Every structure is written in structure tokens, then in C-alpha cells.
Short mmCIF file of C-alpha atoms in Angstrom, two decimals:
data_model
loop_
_atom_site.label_atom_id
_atom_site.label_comp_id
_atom_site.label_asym_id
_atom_site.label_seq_id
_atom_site.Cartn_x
_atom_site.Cartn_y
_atom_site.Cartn_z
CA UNK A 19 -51.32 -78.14 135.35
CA UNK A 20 -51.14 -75.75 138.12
CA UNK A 21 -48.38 -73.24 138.64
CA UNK A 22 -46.91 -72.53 141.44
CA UNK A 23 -47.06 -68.73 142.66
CA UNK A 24 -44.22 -67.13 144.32
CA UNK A 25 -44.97 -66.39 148.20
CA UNK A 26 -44.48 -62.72 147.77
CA UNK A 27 -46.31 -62.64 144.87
CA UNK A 28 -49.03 -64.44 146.81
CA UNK A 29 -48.86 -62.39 150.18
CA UNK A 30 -49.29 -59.46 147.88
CA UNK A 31 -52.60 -60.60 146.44
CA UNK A 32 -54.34 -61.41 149.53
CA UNK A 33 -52.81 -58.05 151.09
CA UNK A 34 -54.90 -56.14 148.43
CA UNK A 35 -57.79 -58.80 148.53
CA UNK A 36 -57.82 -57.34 152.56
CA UNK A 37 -57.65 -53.99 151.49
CA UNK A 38 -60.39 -54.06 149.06
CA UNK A 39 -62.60 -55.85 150.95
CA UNK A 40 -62.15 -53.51 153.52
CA UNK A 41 -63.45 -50.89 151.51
CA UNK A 42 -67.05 -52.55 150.92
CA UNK A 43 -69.68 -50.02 152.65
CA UNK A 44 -72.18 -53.14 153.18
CA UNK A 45 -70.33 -56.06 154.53
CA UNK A 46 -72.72 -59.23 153.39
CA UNK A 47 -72.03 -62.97 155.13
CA UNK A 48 -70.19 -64.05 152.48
CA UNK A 49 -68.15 -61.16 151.75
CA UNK A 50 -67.37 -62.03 155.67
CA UNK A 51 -66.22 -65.35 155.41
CA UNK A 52 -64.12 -64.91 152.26
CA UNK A 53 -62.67 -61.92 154.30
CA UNK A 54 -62.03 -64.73 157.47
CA UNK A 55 -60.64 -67.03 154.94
CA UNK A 56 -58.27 -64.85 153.36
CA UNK A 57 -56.78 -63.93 156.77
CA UNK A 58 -56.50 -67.27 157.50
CA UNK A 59 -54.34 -68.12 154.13
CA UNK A 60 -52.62 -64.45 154.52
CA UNK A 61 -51.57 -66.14 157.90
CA UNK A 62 -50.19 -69.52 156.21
CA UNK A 63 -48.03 -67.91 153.66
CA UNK A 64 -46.59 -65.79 156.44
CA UNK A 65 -45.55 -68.79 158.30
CA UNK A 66 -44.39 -70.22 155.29
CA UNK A 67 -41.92 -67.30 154.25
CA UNK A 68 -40.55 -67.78 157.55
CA UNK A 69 -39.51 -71.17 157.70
CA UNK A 70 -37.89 -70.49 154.18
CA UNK A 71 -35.96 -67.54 155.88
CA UNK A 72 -34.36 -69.65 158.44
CA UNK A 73 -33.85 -72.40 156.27
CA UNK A 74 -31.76 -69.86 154.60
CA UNK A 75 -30.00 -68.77 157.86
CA UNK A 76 -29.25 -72.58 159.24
#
């Protein structure tokens, strides 16, 4: 069974996936696509914490 992670938690993760992956001297294709696809999930959580905020607002 799968646990869910906590947004922050999460954001944080792909934050210092970015970072290191940043770092990489010799960028390969697929260190380029995981890079694109983390972006693109760093982007959904983002959205995601804020809905919840104004959920909390309303």
C-alpha cells in the first residue's frame, strides 16, 4: 500500500532533484527528460498547494 507524501515534503524533493541535476557537467537525453519531467510534477504540486490554500481561505 502506498503512502501518501505530504506536498511540502514532496515539493522539497523535486526542488533538490532540480538542484542536483543541475549540477551534472554532461547533461545526457535522459538525464534531460527526467529533468523536463520533474518540472512538470514540481509544477503540479504547486498548483495543488494552492487550491488547498484557498480552500483554507473560502
Amino acid at each position: 500500500m502506498r503512502r501518501k507524501v505530504d506536498l511540502h515534503k514532496q515539493r522539497n524533493w523535486l526542488l533538490a532533484a532540480l538542484r542536483h541535476l543541475r549540477g551534472i557537467k554532461q547533461m545526457r537525453p535522459d538525464w534531460g527528460r527526467l529533468y523536463a519531467h520533474i518540472l512538470a510534477r514540481l509544477a503540479f504540486v504547486e498548483m495543488e498547494l494552492e487550491q488547498m490554500e484557498k480552500q483554507k481561505e473560502a
